[in-house]
Short mmCIF file of C-alpha atoms and ligand atoms in Angstrom, two decimals:
data_model
loop_
_atom_site.label_atom_id
_atom_site.label_comp_id
_atom_site.label_asym_id
_atom_site.label_seq_id
_atom_site.Cartn_x
_atom_site.Cartn_y
_atom_site.Cartn_z
CA SER J 1 12.79 -3.14 -53.39
CA ASP J 2 14.39 -5.45 -55.29
CA VAL J 3 17.13 -4.62 -53.07
CA GLY J 4 17.73 -7.44 -50.36
CA HIS J 5 15.94 -10.07 -52.30
CA LEU J 6 18.45 -11.82 -53.05
CA ASP J 7 19.56 -12.38 -50.23
CA LEU J 8 16.69 -14.13 -48.87
CA PHE J 9 16.47 -16.17 -51.75
CA PRO J 10 20.12 -17.37 -52.50
CA HIS J 11 18.16 -19.99 -54.24
CA LEU J 12 17.10 -18.10 -57.27
CA GLY J 13 19.29 -19.44 -60.10
CA CYS J 14 18.84 -18.24 -63.88
CA CYS J 15 15.94 -16.83 -64.83
CA GLU J 16 13.77 -18.28 -67.66
CA GLN J 17 10.21 -15.38 -66.29
CA CYS J 18 12.55 -12.27 -67.81
CA SER J 19 14.87 -11.09 -70.24
CA ASN J 20 17.44 -10.15 -67.06
CA LYS J 21 20.50 -10.73 -66.20
CA HIS J 22 20.80 -13.88 -63.91
CA PRO J 23 20.29 -13.98 -61.16
CA CYS J 24 17.35 -12.40 -61.44
CA ALA J 25 15.34 -10.30 -59.09
CA SER J 26 12.97 -8.46 -60.13
CA VAL J 27 9.36 -8.57 -58.08
CA SER J 28 7.44 -10.62 -60.43
CA CYS J 29 10.09 -13.22 -60.67
CA ILE J 30 11.02 -13.46 -56.98
CA LEU J 31 6.72 -13.70 -56.87
CA THR J 32 6.82 -16.73 -59.34
CA TYR J 33 9.82 -18.56 -57.61
CA ILE J 34 8.75 -18.67 -54.01
CA PRO J 35 6.17 -21.51 -53.51
CA SER J 36 2.83 -20.21 -52.93
CA ALA J 37 3.02 -21.86 -49.60
CA THR J 38 5.87 -19.04 -48.02
CA ARG J 39 4.17 -15.81 -49.98
CA THR J 40 1.15 -16.34 -47.44
CA SER J 41 0.71 -17.11 -44.37
CA GLY J 42 -2.37 -18.14 -42.08
CA LYS J 43 -4.88 -21.21 -41.00
CA MET J 44 -6.67 -20.88 -44.28
CA ASP J 45 -3.56 -22.22 -45.91
CA LYS J 46 -2.92 -25.78 -44.26
CA PRO J 47 -4.64 -28.11 -46.48
CA LEU J 48 -7.78 -29.12 -44.88
CA ILE J 49 -7.27 -32.67 -45.60
CA SER J 50 -3.99 -33.42 -44.90
CA ARG J 51 -2.32 -35.07 -47.89
CA ARG J 52 -0.87 -38.22 -46.48
CA LEU J 53 -4.92 -39.26 -44.98
CA MET J 54 -5.79 -39.18 -49.13
CA ASP J 55 -5.40 -41.68 -51.70
CA SER J 56 -4.68 -41.36 -55.20
CA ASP J 57 -7.57 -41.20 -56.21
CA GLY J 58 -9.03 -38.21 -53.88
CA SER J 59 -10.47 -40.34 -51.15
CA LEU J 60 -8.92 -41.10 -47.57
CA ALA J 61 -6.69 -43.56 -47.01
CA GLU J 62 -5.33 -45.20 -43.59
CA THR J 63 -4.56 -43.27 -40.98
CA PRO J 64 -1.29 -44.52 -39.30
CA SER J 65 -1.41 -46.65 -35.98
CA GLY J 66 -1.17 -43.96 -32.57
CA THR J 67 -3.30 -41.18 -33.72
CA PRO J 68 -5.90 -40.30 -30.91
CA LYS J 69 -9.71 -42.49 -31.67
CA VAL J 70 -13.14 -41.25 -31.95
CA GLY J 71 -15.97 -43.12 -32.03
CA ILE J 72 -19.39 -41.56 -34.06
CA LEU J 73 -22.97 -43.34 -33.04
CA GLY J 74 -24.99 -42.81 -36.27
CA SER J 75 -24.17 -42.21 -39.57
CA GLY J 76 -26.04 -39.97 -40.71
CA ASP J 77 -25.41 -36.26 -42.24
CA PHE J 78 -23.64 -35.38 -39.17
CA ALA J 79 -21.63 -38.48 -38.74
CA ARG J 80 -20.43 -38.50 -41.98
CA SER J 81 -18.94 -35.25 -42.52
CA LEU J 82 -17.80 -35.04 -38.68
CA ALA J 83 -16.21 -38.45 -39.75
CA THR J 84 -14.51 -36.74 -42.78
CA ARG J 85 -13.33 -33.43 -41.09
CA LEU J 86 -12.22 -36.01 -37.78
CA VAL J 87 -10.10 -38.14 -40.61
CA GLY J 88 -8.47 -34.88 -42.45
CA SER J 89 -7.61 -33.70 -38.71
CA GLY J 90 -5.52 -36.65 -37.93
CA PHE J 91 -7.82 -38.56 -35.53
CA SER J 92 -8.48 -42.23 -35.64
CA VAL J 93 -12.87 -42.82 -36.23
CA VAL J 94 -14.95 -45.37 -35.64
CA VAL J 95 -18.65 -45.48 -36.59
CA GLY J 96 -21.25 -47.48 -34.95
CA SER J 97 -24.44 -48.54 -37.13
CA ARG J 98 -27.21 -50.24 -36.34
CA ASN J 99 -26.33 -51.62 -40.35
CA PRO J 100 -22.56 -51.20 -40.46
CA LYS J 101 -22.96 -53.19 -44.48
CA ARG J 102 -25.69 -50.46 -45.99
CA ILE J 103 -23.78 -47.74 -44.82
CA ALA J 104 -20.11 -48.26 -45.25
CA GLY J 105 -18.99 -46.93 -48.53
CA LEU J 106 -20.42 -43.52 -47.69
CA PHE J 107 -17.70 -43.11 -45.28
CA PRO J 108 -14.01 -42.51 -46.06
CA SER J 109 -11.70 -45.32 -46.74
CA SER J 110 -10.07 -45.12 -43.63
CA VAL J 111 -13.27 -44.90 -41.02
CA HIS J 112 -13.85 -47.84 -39.89
CA VAL J 113 -17.67 -48.06 -39.33
CA THR J 114 -19.09 -50.79 -37.54
CA PHE J 115 -21.99 -51.93 -35.25
CA GLN J 116 -22.49 -49.91 -31.96
CA GLU J 117 -20.94 -52.23 -29.65
CA GLN J 118 -18.28 -52.65 -30.57
CA ALA J 119 -17.62 -49.34 -31.86
CA VAL J 120 -18.44 -47.86 -28.09
CA SER J 121 -15.31 -50.35 -26.57
CA SER J 122 -12.13 -48.86 -27.12
CA PRO J 123 -12.69 -44.77 -27.93
CA GLU J 124 -12.95 -42.71 -25.05
CA ILE J 125 -14.85 -39.64 -26.60
CA ILE J 126 -17.54 -40.85 -28.46
CA PHE J 127 -20.39 -38.53 -30.25
CA VAL J 128 -23.59 -39.02 -29.87
CA ALA J 129 -24.37 -38.15 -33.86
CA VAL J 130 -28.44 -39.54 -33.09
CA PHE J 131 -31.63 -37.30 -32.84
CA ARG J 132 -32.99 -37.19 -28.93
CA GLU J 133 -35.70 -39.29 -29.69
CA HIS J 134 -33.30 -41.91 -30.14
CA TYR J 135 -31.46 -41.63 -26.86
CA SER J 136 -33.22 -44.03 -24.91
CA SER J 137 -32.36 -46.85 -28.12
CA LEU J 138 -28.48 -46.75 -26.79
CA CYS J 139 -29.32 -47.55 -23.70
CA ALA J 140 -28.31 -51.11 -23.86
CA LEU J 141 -24.73 -49.88 -24.83
CA SER J 142 -24.55 -48.27 -21.35
CA ASP J 143 -22.09 -50.55 -19.54
CA GLN J 144 -19.98 -50.56 -22.52
CA LEU J 145 -19.74 -46.29 -22.32
CA ALA J 146 -20.00 -45.88 -18.62
CA GLY J 147 -17.44 -43.48 -17.54
CA LYS J 148 -16.49 -42.03 -21.47
CA ILE J 149 -16.69 -39.01 -22.76
CA LEU J 150 -19.94 -38.21 -24.32
CA VAL J 151 -20.42 -35.53 -26.97
CA ASP J 152 -24.14 -34.25 -27.78
CA VAL J 153 -24.34 -32.60 -30.62
CA SER J 154 -27.38 -32.58 -31.19
CA ASN J 155 -30.57 -29.24 -31.90
CA PRO J 156 -34.40 -28.89 -30.29
CA THR J 157 -36.90 -28.44 -33.15
CA GLU J 158 -37.99 -25.42 -32.44
CA ASN J 159 -41.70 -27.23 -30.69
CA GLU J 160 -39.35 -29.16 -28.70
CA HIS J 161 -37.51 -26.33 -27.49
CA LEU J 162 -39.14 -24.41 -24.51
CA PRO J 163 -37.28 -21.98 -22.29
CA HIS J 164 -37.91 -24.37 -19.15
CA ARG J 165 -37.39 -27.57 -20.70
CA GLU J 166 -34.56 -29.97 -19.83
CA SER J 167 -31.82 -29.86 -23.23
CA ASN J 168 -31.04 -32.90 -24.63
CA ASP J 169 -27.44 -32.82 -23.17
CA GLU J 170 -29.42 -33.16 -19.90
CA PHE J 171 -31.82 -35.52 -21.19
CA LEU J 172 -28.69 -37.58 -22.74
CA ALA J 173 -26.56 -37.40 -18.58
CA SER J 174 -30.04 -38.50 -17.27
CA LEU J 175 -30.10 -41.51 -19.61
CA PHE J 176 -26.31 -42.03 -19.19
CA PRO J 177 -25.57 -41.12 -15.24
CA ALA J 178 -21.88 -42.85 -15.64
CA CYS J 179 -21.30 -41.04 -18.31
CA THR J 180 -19.62 -37.25 -19.10
CA VAL J 181 -21.70 -34.97 -21.20
CA VAL J 182 -20.54 -32.26 -23.17
CA GLU J 183 -22.25 -30.17 -25.29
CA ALA J 184 -20.00 -29.41 -29.23
CA PHE J 185 -20.92 -28.38 -32.43
CA ASN J 186 -24.15 -28.53 -32.60
CA VAL J 187 -24.30 -24.40 -34.01
CA ILE J 188 -21.51 -25.46 -36.94
CA SER J 189 -22.85 -26.01 -40.04
CA ALA J 190 -22.75 -29.45 -42.30
CA TRP J 191 -20.29 -27.76 -44.85
CA THR J 192 -18.15 -26.07 -42.17
CA ARG J 193 -17.75 -28.97 -40.26
CA GLN J 194 -16.60 -31.08 -43.35
CA ALA J 195 -14.61 -28.34 -45.09
CA GLY J 196 -13.42 -26.78 -42.19
CA PRO J 197 -13.74 -22.66 -40.34
CA ARG J 198 -12.60 -21.47 -44.03
CA ASP J 199 -15.60 -18.84 -44.46
CA GLY J 200 -18.51 -19.36 -41.88
CA ASN J 201 -18.45 -19.31 -38.21
CA GLN J 202 -15.88 -20.77 -36.53
CA GLN J 203 -16.18 -20.61 -32.95
CA VAL J 204 -17.70 -24.09 -30.99
CA PRO J 205 -19.52 -23.28 -28.30
CA ILE J 206 -18.81 -26.41 -25.17
CA CYS J 207 -20.74 -27.37 -22.26
CA SER J 208 -20.08 -29.24 -19.56
CA ASP J 209 -19.93 -29.99 -15.70
CA GLN J 210 -16.51 -31.91 -15.59
CA PRO J 211 -13.59 -29.09 -16.85
CA GLU J 212 -11.62 -32.46 -17.61
CA ALA J 213 -13.73 -33.84 -20.23
CA LYS J 214 -13.99 -30.08 -21.24
CA LEU J 215 -11.11 -29.29 -21.61
CA SER J 216 -10.30 -33.04 -23.71
CA VAL J 217 -13.51 -32.08 -25.85
CA SER J 218 -11.58 -28.43 -26.65
CA GLU J 219 -8.05 -30.18 -27.50
CA MET J 220 -9.70 -32.07 -30.13
CA VAL J 221 -11.65 -29.09 -31.38
CA HIS J 222 -8.97 -26.99 -31.51
CA ALA J 223 -7.29 -29.75 -33.38
CA MET J 224 -9.92 -29.64 -36.06
CA GLY J 225 -8.94 -25.93 -36.78
CA PHE J 226 -11.92 -24.58 -34.75
CA LYS J 227 -12.51 -22.29 -31.86
CA PRO J 228 -13.59 -23.79 -28.85
CA VAL J 229 -15.33 -21.32 -26.94
CA ASP J 230 -16.30 -22.81 -22.85
CA MET J 231 -20.32 -21.36 -22.35
CA GLY J 232 -20.07 -23.05 -18.43
CA PRO J 233 -21.77 -26.31 -16.89
CA LEU J 234 -24.45 -28.59 -18.97
CA ALA J 235 -27.64 -25.88 -17.65
CA SER J 236 -26.21 -23.71 -20.16
CA THR J 237 -26.49 -25.74 -22.80
CA ARG J 238 -30.64 -24.69 -23.06
CA GLU J 239 -28.89 -21.58 -23.75
CA VAL J 240 -26.80 -23.13 -26.89
CA GLU J 241 -28.84 -25.68 -27.82
CA ALA J 242 -31.31 -22.64 -28.65
CA MET J 243 -28.76 -20.66 -31.00
CA PRO J 244 -29.52 -22.15 -34.26
CA LEU J 245 -33.36 -21.56 -33.74
CA ARG J 246 -32.90 -17.95 -33.34
CA LEU J 247 -32.93 -16.07 -37.15
CA LEU J 248 -30.98 -12.77 -37.00
CA PRO J 249 -31.18 -12.83 -33.54
CA GLY J 250 -31.56 -8.69 -32.01
CA TRP J 251 -33.30 -7.77 -34.80
CA LYS J 252 -37.06 -8.31 -34.09
CA VAL J 253 -38.31 -5.78 -31.32
CA PRO J 254 -36.18 -2.68 -33.15
CA THR J 255 -37.86 -4.17 -36.79
CA LEU J 256 -41.23 -4.29 -35.13
CA LEU J 257 -40.54 -0.44 -33.36
CA ALA J 258 -39.52 1.07 -36.77
CA LEU J 259 -42.64 -0.98 -38.64
CA GLY J 260 -45.30 0.32 -35.38
CA LEU J 261 -43.66 3.66 -36.05
CA PHE J 262 -44.55 3.64 -39.70
CA VAL J 263 -47.41 2.25 -39.60
CA CYS J 264 -48.72 5.02 -36.64
CA PHE J 265 -47.12 7.74 -38.87
CA TYR J 266 -48.21 6.58 -42.21
CA GLY J 267 -52.43 6.79 -40.40
CA TYR J 268 -51.38 10.44 -38.86
CA ASN J 269 -50.04 11.28 -42.39
CA PHE J 270 -52.99 9.85 -43.95
CA ILE J 271 -55.35 11.57 -41.78
CA ARG J 272 -53.83 15.08 -42.60
CA ASP J 273 -52.73 15.44 -46.43
CA VAL J 274 -55.54 12.64 -47.48
CA LEU J 275 -58.88 12.39 -44.86
CA HIS J 276 -59.39 15.96 -43.73
CA PRO J 277 -59.22 17.77 -47.61
CA TYR J 278 -61.30 14.56 -48.99
CA VAL J 279 -63.86 14.89 -46.74
CA GLN J 280 -63.36 18.99 -45.87
CA GLU J 281 -63.13 20.42 -49.59
CA ASN J 282 -64.56 17.25 -50.74
CA LYS J 283 -61.01 16.95 -52.29
CA ASN J 284 -59.70 13.80 -53.90
CA LYS J 285 -55.82 13.35 -53.45
CA PHE J 286 -55.99 9.89 -52.89
CA TYR J 287 -53.30 9.55 -56.11
CA LYS J 288 -50.79 10.29 -52.35
CA LEU J 289 -50.80 7.65 -51.12
CA PRO J 290 -48.60 5.37 -52.17
CA VAL J 291 -45.75 7.62 -53.17
CA SER J 292 -46.19 10.91 -50.98
CA VAL J 293 -47.38 9.73 -47.66
CA VAL J 294 -44.83 7.07 -47.70
CA ASN J 295 -42.48 9.48 -48.27
CA THR J 296 -43.46 12.37 -45.35
CA THR J 297 -43.87 8.94 -43.69
CA LEU J 298 -39.80 7.86 -43.53
CA PRO J 299 -37.75 11.21 -42.16
CA CYS J 300 -40.69 11.00 -39.75
CA VAL J 301 -39.60 7.10 -38.60
CA ALA J 302 -35.89 7.81 -39.18
CA TYR J 303 -36.37 10.62 -36.96
CA MET J 304 -37.80 8.44 -34.28
CA LEU J 305 -34.98 5.67 -34.17
CA LEU J 306 -32.38 7.46 -34.09
CA SER J 307 -33.78 9.78 -30.98
CA LEU J 308 -34.72 5.98 -29.60
CA VAL J 309 -30.94 5.55 -29.99
CA TYR J 310 -29.44 8.46 -28.48
CA LEU J 311 -31.95 8.68 -25.84
CA PRO J 312 -30.93 5.40 -23.41
CA GLY J 313 -27.38 6.45 -23.10
CA VAL J 314 -28.86 9.29 -21.78
CA LEU J 315 -30.82 7.46 -19.60
CA ALA J 316 -27.86 5.17 -18.32
CA ALA J 317 -26.24 9.14 -17.76
CA ALA J 318 -28.42 9.96 -15.74
CA LEU J 319 -29.19 6.87 -13.44
CA GLN J 320 -25.68 6.56 -13.38
CA LEU J 321 -25.21 9.42 -11.56
CA GLN J 322 -28.22 9.48 -9.26
CA ARG J 323 -27.05 6.40 -7.77
CA GLY J 324 -23.75 7.79 -7.61
CA THR J 325 -21.66 5.17 -8.47
CA LYS J 326 -21.55 3.29 -12.55
CA TYR J 327 -21.25 -0.08 -10.23
CA ARG J 328 -24.64 -1.43 -10.58
CA ARG J 329 -26.44 -2.88 -13.38
CA PHE J 330 -28.89 -1.45 -15.13
CA PRO J 331 -32.97 -2.51 -15.01
CA ASP J 332 -33.24 -4.61 -17.67
CA TRP J 333 -35.57 -2.93 -19.90
CA LEU J 334 -32.77 -0.33 -19.89
CA ASP J 335 -29.90 -3.10 -20.50
CA HIS J 336 -32.33 -4.73 -23.55
CA TRP J 337 -32.96 -1.16 -24.64
CA LEU J 338 -28.94 -0.39 -25.17
CA GLN J 339 -28.27 -3.34 -26.62
CA HIS J 340 -30.12 -3.09 -29.40
CA ARG J 341 -28.95 0.56 -30.00
CA LYS J 342 -27.43 -0.95 -32.98
CA GLN J 343 -30.39 -2.10 -34.84
CA ILE J 344 -32.37 0.29 -33.97
CA GLY J 345 -29.96 3.06 -35.90
CA LEU J 346 -29.31 0.88 -39.05
CA LEU J 347 -33.24 0.51 -39.46
CA SER J 348 -32.98 4.72 -38.56
CA PHE J 349 -30.36 4.66 -41.87
CA PHE J 350 -32.29 2.26 -43.80
CA CYS J 351 -35.57 4.88 -43.91
CA ALA J 352 -33.35 7.69 -44.43
CA VAL J 353 -31.55 6.05 -47.58
CA LEU J 354 -35.55 4.82 -48.51
CA HIS J 355 -37.02 8.70 -48.03
CA ALA J 356 -33.91 9.99 -50.09
CA LEU J 357 -34.98 7.72 -52.83
CA TYR J 358 -38.33 8.89 -53.10
CA SER J 359 -37.75 11.84 -52.80
CA PHE J 360 -35.26 11.77 -55.79
CA CYS J 361 -37.44 10.08 -57.79
CA LEU J 362 -40.72 12.05 -57.19
CA PRO J 363 -39.66 15.25 -59.43
CA LEU J 364 -38.53 12.86 -62.13
CA ARG J 365 -42.23 11.04 -61.70
CA ARG J 366 -43.80 14.91 -62.35
CA SER J 367 -41.06 15.91 -65.36
CA HIS J 368 -42.58 13.27 -67.41
CA ARG J 369 -46.31 13.12 -66.12
CA TYR J 370 -46.04 16.91 -67.53
CA ASP J 371 -44.24 16.10 -70.89
CA LEU J 372 -47.01 13.51 -70.94
CA VAL J 373 -49.23 16.30 -70.83
CA ASN J 374 -47.59 18.79 -73.14
CA LEU J 375 -47.70 15.49 -75.81
CA ALA J 376 -51.60 15.10 -75.58
CA ILE J 377 -52.19 18.99 -75.95
CA LYS J 378 -49.67 19.29 -78.99
CA GLN J 379 -51.91 16.11 -80.47
CA MET J 380 -55.23 18.07 -80.37
CA PRO J 381 -56.18 19.49 -83.61
CA PRO J 382 -57.44 23.60 -83.26
CA PRO J 383 -61.06 23.77 -82.87
CA ALA J 384 -62.31 25.34 -86.20
CA CYS J 385 -63.77 29.05 -84.93
CA ALA J 386 -63.58 28.25 -81.26
CA PRO J 387 -63.96 30.66 -79.35
CA ALA J 388 -60.24 32.44 -76.56
CA PRO J 389 -59.61 29.54 -74.08
CA ALA J 390 -60.82 30.62 -70.94
CA CYS J 391 -57.48 28.92 -69.75
CA PRO J 392 -54.36 29.27 -71.03
CA SER J 393 -53.14 26.55 -69.82
CA LEU J 394 -55.34 24.08 -71.68
CA SER J 395 -54.51 25.32 -75.01
CA THR J 396 -51.16 25.95 -75.05
CA PRO J 397 -48.51 23.21 -74.05
CA VAL J 398 -47.27 23.61 -70.12
CA SER J 399 -44.36 25.74 -70.26
CA GLN J 400 -40.97 24.20 -68.15
CA LYS J 401 -41.72 27.20 -65.77
CA THR J 402 -45.03 25.59 -65.09
CA TRP J 403 -43.62 22.35 -64.22
CA MET J 404 -40.75 23.50 -61.80
CA SER J 405 -42.48 25.49 -60.22
CA HIS J 406 -44.89 22.18 -59.40
CA SER J 407 -42.22 20.81 -58.75
CA GLY J 408 -40.63 23.39 -55.90
CA LEU J 409 -38.02 24.42 -58.15
CA ARG J 410 -37.78 27.98 -59.42
CA SER J 411 -37.13 29.37 -62.36
CA LYS J 412 -33.91 31.95 -62.89
CA ASP J 413 -36.20 34.74 -63.78
CA GLN J 414 -38.85 33.86 -61.29
CA PRO J 415 -38.88 36.02 -57.82
CA THR J 416 -37.97 34.90 -54.84
CA HIS J 417 -41.02 34.36 -51.72
CA LYS J 418 -39.83 36.41 -48.77
N1 LIG E 501 -26.96 -32.41 -40.16
C1 LIG E 501 -26.26 -31.16 -39.47
O1 LIG E 501 -26.21 -30.64 -40.25
C2 LIG E 501 -27.06 -31.10 -38.10
C3 LIG E 501 -26.94 -32.28 -37.68
N2 LIG E 501 -27.25 -32.23 -35.99
C4 LIG E 501 -27.71 -32.82 -34.88
O2 LIG E 501 -26.77 -34.06 -35.31
C5 LIG E 501 -27.77 -35.47 -34.77
C6 LIG E 501 -27.99 -36.63 -36.02
O3 LIG E 501 -27.82 -35.41 -36.86
P1 LIG E 501 -28.30 -35.96 -38.70
O4 LIG E 501 -27.64 -36.58 -38.86
O5 LIG E 501 -28.45 -35.03 -39.53
O6 LIG E 501 -29.22 -36.66 -38.81
P2 LIG E 501 -29.60 -38.37 -39.71
O7 LIG E 501 -31.25 -38.34 -39.35
O8 LIG E 501 -28.87 -38.69 -40.98
O9 LIG E 501 -28.89 -38.97 -39.45
C7 LIG E 501 -29.69 -39.84 -37.17
C8 LIG E 501 -29.03 -41.13 -37.35
O10 LIG E 501 -29.27 -41.70 -36.18
C9 LIG E 501 -28.62 -43.21 -36.48
N3 LIG E 501 -29.54 -44.10 -35.51
C10 LIG E 501 -29.00 -44.05 -33.73
N4 LIG E 501 -30.27 -44.73 -33.41
C11 LIG E 501 -31.75 -44.74 -34.14
C12 LIG E 501 -32.85 -45.01 -33.91
N5 LIG E 501 -32.97 -45.97 -33.25
N6 LIG E 501 -33.67 -44.94 -35.11
C13 LIG E 501 -33.48 -44.02 -35.89
N7 LIG E 501 -32.44 -43.97 -36.67
C14 LIG E 501 -31.29 -44.05 -35.70
C15 LIG E 501 -29.22 -43.61 -37.14
O11 LIG E 501 -28.01 -44.08 -38.17
P3 LIG E 501 -27.55 -45.78 -37.86
O12 LIG E 501 -28.82 -46.18 -38.81
O13 LIG E 501 -26.69 -45.82 -38.76
O14 LIG E 501 -27.82 -46.70 -36.91
C16 LIG E 501 -29.18 -42.16 -38.71
O15 LIG E 501 -28.55 -42.52 -39.56
C17 LIG E 501 -29.31 -34.97 -34.35
O16 LIG E 501 -28.95 -34.40 -32.92
C18 LIG E 501 -29.01 -33.00 -35.35
O17 LIG E 501 -29.68 -32.69 -34.61
C19 LIG E 501 -27.07 -31.42 -35.21
C20 LIG E 501 -26.22 -29.94 -36.41
C21 LIG E 501 -26.04 -29.58 -37.57
FE1 LIG E 502 -36.98 14.97 -46.45
#
C-alpha cells in the first residue's frame, strides 16, 4: 500500500520519475528514491573493502594510525589474499619476506612489506603463511616471537597426513615453545579470503590450548566477516587439517555400497535373463545387456538402498528398548550407518529416477524399431509368382497392434487377460 509512505520518507519532494502529483507516493518512485543501502539489509551489503582505505585508482590506501597491527610471515598466495582482506577490515598489516623488494608491488600499498625480523617485532598476532617444511627456517626469529600468538594456516598434503601423526600446528608449537599457536583459516579458499564470505564457506574453525589467544584470533576472524568456530585444543588440529583433503565427505561408503549392490543385482539379472536362456534354449539375448538388464537392476538397487535407510532406525529403537534407556551410545557401526542415511536415501532416489527414465525411453525405442521394419518391408518388391507367405507378418507391414502388444501396451479391441 502507498498509504504511509510519505510519513516514512518525508524528505521526498517533487517527483521526477512519474507524472503523479507531488510529492509522489507510488511504490516505484519511492523505491527509486530510497538509497540502495536502506532498501536491503544484512552483512552482504557492507563493502568488503572500506571506502576510506581505497585510493582513487582502486588500490588500498594508507591505514590510519592506531589500527590493530597484524604480521604475516610469507608472501605467497595465502599471504596476499589475507593481507588484502585484513586491510579491508581495518587492520594494519606488516608482511615479513626474505626478499621484500621483489614482492612489495604485489601487495596493496597500505601493507608494509619488510624483512622477516622487522615484521615480527611489533604485532602480537602473526600469521605463519609458509609451508610446514619451511617452518624450521623461521627458528632464527624465536627470540622475537617469544610470547606472541602464531596463527598456523597450513594444510598437509595427502601424503603428509597420517591420522596419528602430529599436526602442522603441533609441529610449529614444538619449534616455538615460547609462543602460543592457534589454528585458523586453513579451510577458507583464497578467493573467499580475499573477497570476503559472500558465497563461500563462512565458518573458520579455530583450535588452541590457550583460551585467551583463541579469543583474540576469534575477534579478528569476526571483524573480517567470518564466523569463528571453536574446535577445541591444539590436538583437534589433526582433524581440522584433514578437512580440506576430504572430497564429498560421507559419500564414499554409500556410493561403494550402491555400486556393490548394482554389480550383484546386475550379475543376477544377467544370469537369469541372458545366460540361462542362452544355455538352456540357445537363445541369443545379449542385446538386453545395456538397456533391459540395467533397467531391471535399477529398481532392485533403489529398493534395497531405501530399506537400508529405514533399517538402522528400527535397529536403534530396538536397541534402546532392550537397554531400557536412550542415553547410551550406539555401537560405532550403527552410529556410522545412522549418519549415512541421507546419502543412501539420495542414491536410492537417483536409481529410481534413472529407472523411470529408462522405462519411459524403452517403448519409444521399440516404436522406432517397428517403424524401420515397416519401411523396409514396404520397400521390398513383391515376388513375381510367389507362393502364399507362410508368415503373414513378413509380407504385411507390422500393424500398430503388433508393436503395442510387443511394447506391453494393449489396444482397445484386444481382450484383457485374466
Ligand atoms: N594458497 C591457498 O589458497 C592456501 C594456502 N594455505 C597454506 O598457506 C601456506 C602458504 O601457502 P601459499 O601462500 O599458497 O604458498 P606459496 O608457495 O605461494 O608461498 C609460500 C611462501 O613461503 C615463504 N617462505 C618463507 N620461508 C621459506 C623458505 N625457506 N622456502 C620457501 N619459501 C619460504 C615465501 O615467501 P618469501 O619468499 O617472501 O619469504 C613464499 O612466498 C601453506 O602452508 C598452505 O598450506 C592454506 C589454505 C589455502
Ligand atoms: Fe519399475
